[in-house]
mmCIF file with all atom_site columns, C-alpha atoms in Angstrom:
data_model
loop_
_atom_site.group_PDB
_atom_site.id
_atom_site.type_symbol
_atom_site.label_atom_id
_atom_site.label_alt_id
_atom_site.label_comp_id
_atom_site.label_asym_id
_atom_site.label_entity_id
_atom_site.label_seq_id
_atom_site.pdbx_PDB_ins_code
_atom_site.Cartn_x
_atom_site.Cartn_y
_atom_site.Cartn_z
_atom_site.occupancy
_atom_site.B_iso_or_equiv
_atom_site.pdbx_formal_charge
_atom_site.auth_seq_id
_atom_site.auth_comp_id
_atom_site.auth_asym_id
_atom_site.auth_atom_id
_atom_site.pdbx_PDB_model_num
ATOM 1  C CA . MET W 1 1  ? 99.239  157.816 71.256 1.00 69.00 ? 1  MET W CA 1
ATOM 2  C CA . TRP W 1 2  ? 100.213 155.348 68.562 1.00 67.00 ? 2  TRP W CA 1
ATOM 3  C CA . ASN W 1 3  ? 103.727 156.873 68.536 1.00 78.00 ? 3  ASN W CA 1
ATOM 4  C CA . LYS W 1 4  ? 104.167 156.101 72.219 1.00 78.00 ? 4  LYS W CA 1
ATOM 5  C CA . PHE W 1 5  ? 103.062 152.526 71.710 1.00 78.00 ? 5  PHE W CA 1
ATOM 6  C CA . ALA W 1 6  ? 105.293 152.178 68.642 1.00 78.00 ? 6  ALA W CA 1
ATOM 7  C CA . ASN W 1 7  ? 108.203 153.497 70.777 1.00 77.00 ? 7  ASN W CA 1
ATOM 8  C CA . PHE W 1 8  ? 107.475 150.846 73.419 1.00 75.00 ? 8  PHE W CA 1
ATOM 9  C CA . LEU W 1 9  ? 107.477 148.157 70.697 1.00 74.00 ? 9  LEU W CA 1
ATOM 10 C CA . SER W 1 10 ? 110.799 149.382 69.366 1.00 78.00 ? 10 SER W CA 1
ATOM 11 C CA . ILE W 1 11 ? 112.452 149.347 72.770 1.00 74.00 ? 11 ILE W CA 1
ATOM 12 C CA . TRP W 1 12 ? 110.922 146.034 73.850 1.00 69.00 ? 12 TRP W CA 1
ATOM 13 C CA . THR W 1 13 ? 111.813 144.187 70.595 1.00 71.00 ? 13 THR W CA 1
ATOM 14 C CA . GLN W 1 14 ? 115.263 145.708 70.228 1.00 74.00 ? 14 GLN W CA 1
ATOM 15 C CA . GLY W 1 15 ? 116.843 143.815 73.074 1.00 70.00 ? 15 GLY W CA 1
ATOM 16 C CA . LEU W 1 16 ? 114.993 140.572 72.465 1.00 69.00 ? 16 LEU W CA 1
ATOM 17 C CA . ARG W 1 17 ? 115.235 140.637 68.686 1.00 76.00 ? 17 ARG W CA 1
ATOM 18 C CA . ILE W 1 18 ? 111.481 140.100 68.336 1.00 79.00 ? 18 ILE W CA 1
ATOM 19 C CA . ARG W 1 19 ? 109.812 140.740 64.983 1.00 83.00 ? 19 ARG W CA 1
ATOM 20 C CA . VAL W 1 20 ? 106.427 142.380 65.404 1.00 85.00 ? 20 VAL W CA 1
ATOM 21 C CA . ILE W 1 21 ? 103.636 142.503 62.844 1.00 84.00 ? 21 ILE W CA 1
ATOM 22 C CA . GLU W 1 22 ? 101.099 145.131 63.681 1.00 84.00 ? 22 GLU W CA 1
ATOM 23 C CA . THR W 1 23 ? 97.808  144.649 61.936 1.00 87.00 ? 23 THR W CA 1
ATOM 24 C CA . ARG W 1 24 ? 95.726  147.647 61.010 1.00 89.00 ? 24 ARG W CA 1
ATOM 25 C CA . HIS W 1 25 ? 92.912  146.258 63.040 1.00 91.00 ? 25 HIS W CA 1
ATOM 26 C CA . PHE W 1 26 ? 95.146  146.154 66.183 1.00 88.00 ? 26 PHE W CA 1
ATOM 27 C CA . GLN W 1 27 ? 96.201  149.723 65.631 1.00 88.00 ? 27 GLN W CA 1
ATOM 28 C CA . GLU W 1 28 ? 92.599  150.918 65.183 1.00 90.00 ? 28 GLU W CA 1
ATOM 29 C CA . ARG W 1 29 ? 91.353  149.091 68.260 1.00 91.00 ? 29 ARG W CA 1
ATOM 30 C CA . LEU W 1 30 ? 94.223  150.364 70.368 1.00 89.00 ? 30 LEU W CA 1
ATOM 31 C CA . LEU W 1 31 ? 93.415  153.968 69.465 1.00 88.00 ? 31 LEU W CA 1
ATOM 32 C CA . GLN W 1 32 ? 89.638  153.370 69.839 1.00 92.00 ? 32 GLN W CA 1
ATOM 33 C CA . ARG W 1 33 ? 89.587  151.492 73.117 1.00 92.00 ? 33 ARG W CA 1
ATOM 34 C CA . PHE W 1 34 ? 92.519  152.768 75.180 1.00 90.00 ? 34 PHE W CA 1
ATOM 35 C CA . THR W 1 35 ? 93.870  156.119 76.379 1.00 89.00 ? 35 THR W CA 1
ATOM 36 C CA . GLU W 1 36 ? 97.482  157.082 76.856 1.00 87.00 ? 36 GLU W CA 1
ATOM 37 C CA . GLU W 1 37 ? 97.135  156.271 80.577 1.00 88.00 ? 37 GLU W CA 1
ATOM 38 C CA . ASP W 1 38 ? 96.140  152.691 79.678 1.00 88.00 ? 38 ASP W CA 1
ATOM 39 C CA . LEU W 1 39 ? 99.220  151.989 77.497 1.00 87.00 ? 39 LEU W CA 1
ATOM 40 C CA . PRO W 1 40 ? 101.302 150.433 80.350 1.00 87.00 ? 40 PRO W CA 1
ATOM 41 C CA . ARG W 1 41 ? 98.392  147.928 80.820 1.00 89.00 ? 41 ARG W CA 1
ATOM 42 C CA . VAL W 1 42 ? 98.371  146.964 77.227 1.00 89.00 ? 42 VAL W CA 1
ATOM 43 C CA . GLU W 1 43 ? 102.175 146.683 77.198 1.00 88.00 ? 43 GLU W CA 1
ATOM 44 C CA . GLY W 1 44 ? 102.084 144.431 80.315 1.00 88.00 ? 44 GLY W CA 1
ATOM 45 C CA . ALA W 1 45 ? 99.454  142.179 78.763 1.00 91.00 ? 45 ALA W CA 1
ATOM 46 C CA . LEU W 1 46 ? 101.394 141.978 75.490 1.00 90.00 ? 46 LEU W CA 1
ATOM 47 C CA . LYS W 1 47 ? 104.632 140.946 77.238 1.00 88.00 ? 47 LYS W CA 1
ATOM 48 C CA . LYS W 1 48 ? 102.869 138.246 79.253 1.00 92.00 ? 48 LYS W CA 1
ATOM 49 C CA . ALA W 1 49 ? 101.024 136.953 76.198 1.00 93.00 ? 49 ALA W CA 1
ATOM 50 C CA . PHE W 1 50 ? 104.249 136.686 74.255 1.00 91.00 ? 50 PHE W CA 1
ATOM 51 C CA . GLU W 1 51 ? 105.881 134.753 77.135 1.00 91.00 ? 51 GLU W CA 1
ATOM 52 C CA . LYS W 1 52 ? 102.983 132.324 77.363 1.00 94.00 ? 52 LYS W CA 1
ATOM 53 C CA . ALA W 1 53 ? 102.347 131.650 73.679 1.00 94.00 ? 53 ALA W CA 1
ATOM 54 C CA . LYS W 1 54 ? 104.024 128.697 71.987 1.00 95.00 ? 54 LYS W CA 1
ATOM 55 C CA . PRO W 1 55 ? 105.364 129.058 68.398 1.00 94.00 ? 55 PRO W CA 1
ATOM 56 C CA . GLY W 1 56 ? 102.466 128.970 65.899 1.00 94.00 ? 56 GLY W CA 1
ATOM 57 C CA . GLN W 1 57 ? 99.884  129.419 68.638 1.00 95.00 ? 57 GLN W CA 1
ATOM 58 C CA . LYS W 1 58 ? 97.154  132.045 68.531 1.00 96.00 ? 58 LYS W CA 1
ATOM 59 C CA . LEU W 1 59 ? 96.598  133.275 72.066 1.00 96.00 ? 59 LEU W CA 1
ATOM 60 C CA . ARG W 1 60 ? 93.991  135.434 73.785 1.00 96.00 ? 60 ARG W CA 1
ATOM 61 C CA . TYR W 1 61 ? 95.399  136.738 77.062 1.00 95.00 ? 61 TYR W CA 1
ATOM 62 C CA . THR W 1 62 ? 93.739  138.900 79.688 1.00 93.00 ? 62 THR W CA 1
ATOM 63 C CA . HIS W 1 63 ? 96.111  140.307 82.260 1.00 89.00 ? 63 HIS W CA 1
ATOM 64 C CA . PRO W 1 64 ? 94.599  139.512 85.658 1.00 90.00 ? 64 PRO W CA 1
ATOM 65 C CA . TYR W 1 65 ? 95.616  142.823 87.283 1.00 87.00 ? 65 TYR W CA 1
ATOM 66 C CA . TYR W 1 66 ? 95.407  145.204 84.361 1.00 84.00 ? 66 TYR W CA 1
ATOM 67 C CA . GLY W 1 67 ? 92.198  143.960 82.712 1.00 89.00 ? 67 GLY W CA 1
ATOM 68 C CA . ALA W 1 68 ? 93.593  144.489 79.233 1.00 92.00 ? 68 ALA W CA 1
ATOM 69 C CA . THR W 1 69 ? 93.099  141.688 76.748 1.00 94.00 ? 69 THR W CA 1
ATOM 70 C CA . VAL W 1 70 ? 95.308  141.089 73.714 1.00 94.00 ? 70 VAL W CA 1
ATOM 71 C CA . VAL W 1 71 ? 95.086  138.519 70.973 1.00 95.00 ? 71 VAL W CA 1
ATOM 72 C CA . ILE W 1 72 ? 98.373  137.580 69.340 1.00 95.00 ? 72 ILE W CA 1
ATOM 73 C CA . GLN W 1 73 ? 99.726  134.959 67.002 1.00 95.00 ? 73 GLN W CA 1
ATOM 74 C CA . LYS W 1 74 ? 103.232 133.841 67.836 1.00 94.00 ? 74 LYS W CA 1
ATOM 75 C CA . ILE W 1 75 ? 105.280 133.271 64.717 1.00 93.00 ? 75 ILE W CA 1
ATOM 76 C CA . GLY W 1 76 ? 108.297 131.062 65.373 1.00 90.00 ? 76 GLY W CA 1
ATOM 77 C CA . ILE W 1 77 ? 110.214 131.793 68.478 1.00 88.00 ? 77 ILE W CA 1
ATOM 78 C CA . ASN W 1 78 ? 110.929 135.470 67.869 1.00 88.00 ? 78 ASN W CA 1
ATOM 79 C CA . GLY W 1 79 ? 107.932 136.745 65.962 1.00 89.00 ? 79 GLY W CA 1
ATOM 80 C CA . VAL W 1 80 ? 104.493 137.968 67.009 1.00 92.00 ? 80 VAL W CA 1
ATOM 81 C CA . GLU W 1 81 ? 101.464 139.277 65.160 1.00 92.00 ? 81 GLU W CA 1
ATOM 82 C CA . LEU W 1 82 ? 99.295  141.710 67.118 1.00 93.00 ? 82 LEU W CA 1
ATOM 83 C CA . ILE W 1 83 ? 95.742  140.922 66.153 1.00 94.00 ? 83 ILE W CA 1
ATOM 84 C CA . THR W 1 84 ? 93.354  142.850 68.445 1.00 93.00 ? 84 THR W CA 1
ATOM 85 C CA . CYS W 1 85 ? 92.938  144.246 71.977 1.00 93.00 ? 85 CYS W CA 1
ATOM 86 C CA . TRP W 1 86 ? 90.205  145.458 74.332 1.00 94.00 ? 86 TRP W CA 1
ATOM 87 C CA . GLN W 1 87 ? 89.517  146.320 78.014 1.00 90.00 ? 87 GLN W CA 1
ATOM 88 C CA . LYS W 1 88 ? 88.027  143.902 80.508 1.00 76.00 ? 88 LYS W CA 1
ATOM 89 C CA . GLU W 1 89 ? 84.748  145.873 80.723 1.00 68.00 ? 89 GLU W CA 1
ATOM 90 C CA . GLU W 1 90 ? 84.158  145.177 77.029 1.00 55.00 ? 90 GLU W CA 1
ATOM 91 C CA . ASP W 1 91 ? 84.680  141.446 77.670 1.00 51.00 ? 91 ASP W CA 1
ATOM 92 C CA . ALA W 1 92 ? 81.427  141.353 79.619 1.00 47.00 ? 92 ALA W CA 1
ATOM 93 C CA . GLU W 1 93 ? 79.545  142.712 76.643 1.00 50.00 ? 93 GLU W CA 1
ATOM 94 C CA . CYS W 1 94 ? 80.663  139.941 74.293 1.00 47.00 ? 94 CYS W CA 1
#
């Protein structure tokens, strides 16, 4: 599953020249909390979070339709650090 997500990151960042830093925590949570069928949801949330974040801002974004939450740190205008992610159902438990 991580290979599919890494492939998405490669394709997404190639055209936009975005530099992505994937934390080990993010990788572990992605594998732990999502299935392969959920990957498009995480990808959609990640794209929206990147668009909404301002340079230097740490942003928690929950996609309203997908229910996937991602936490990112935008580094400059073309960089992003992936911090963690979870599904909306887990949000109620926090």
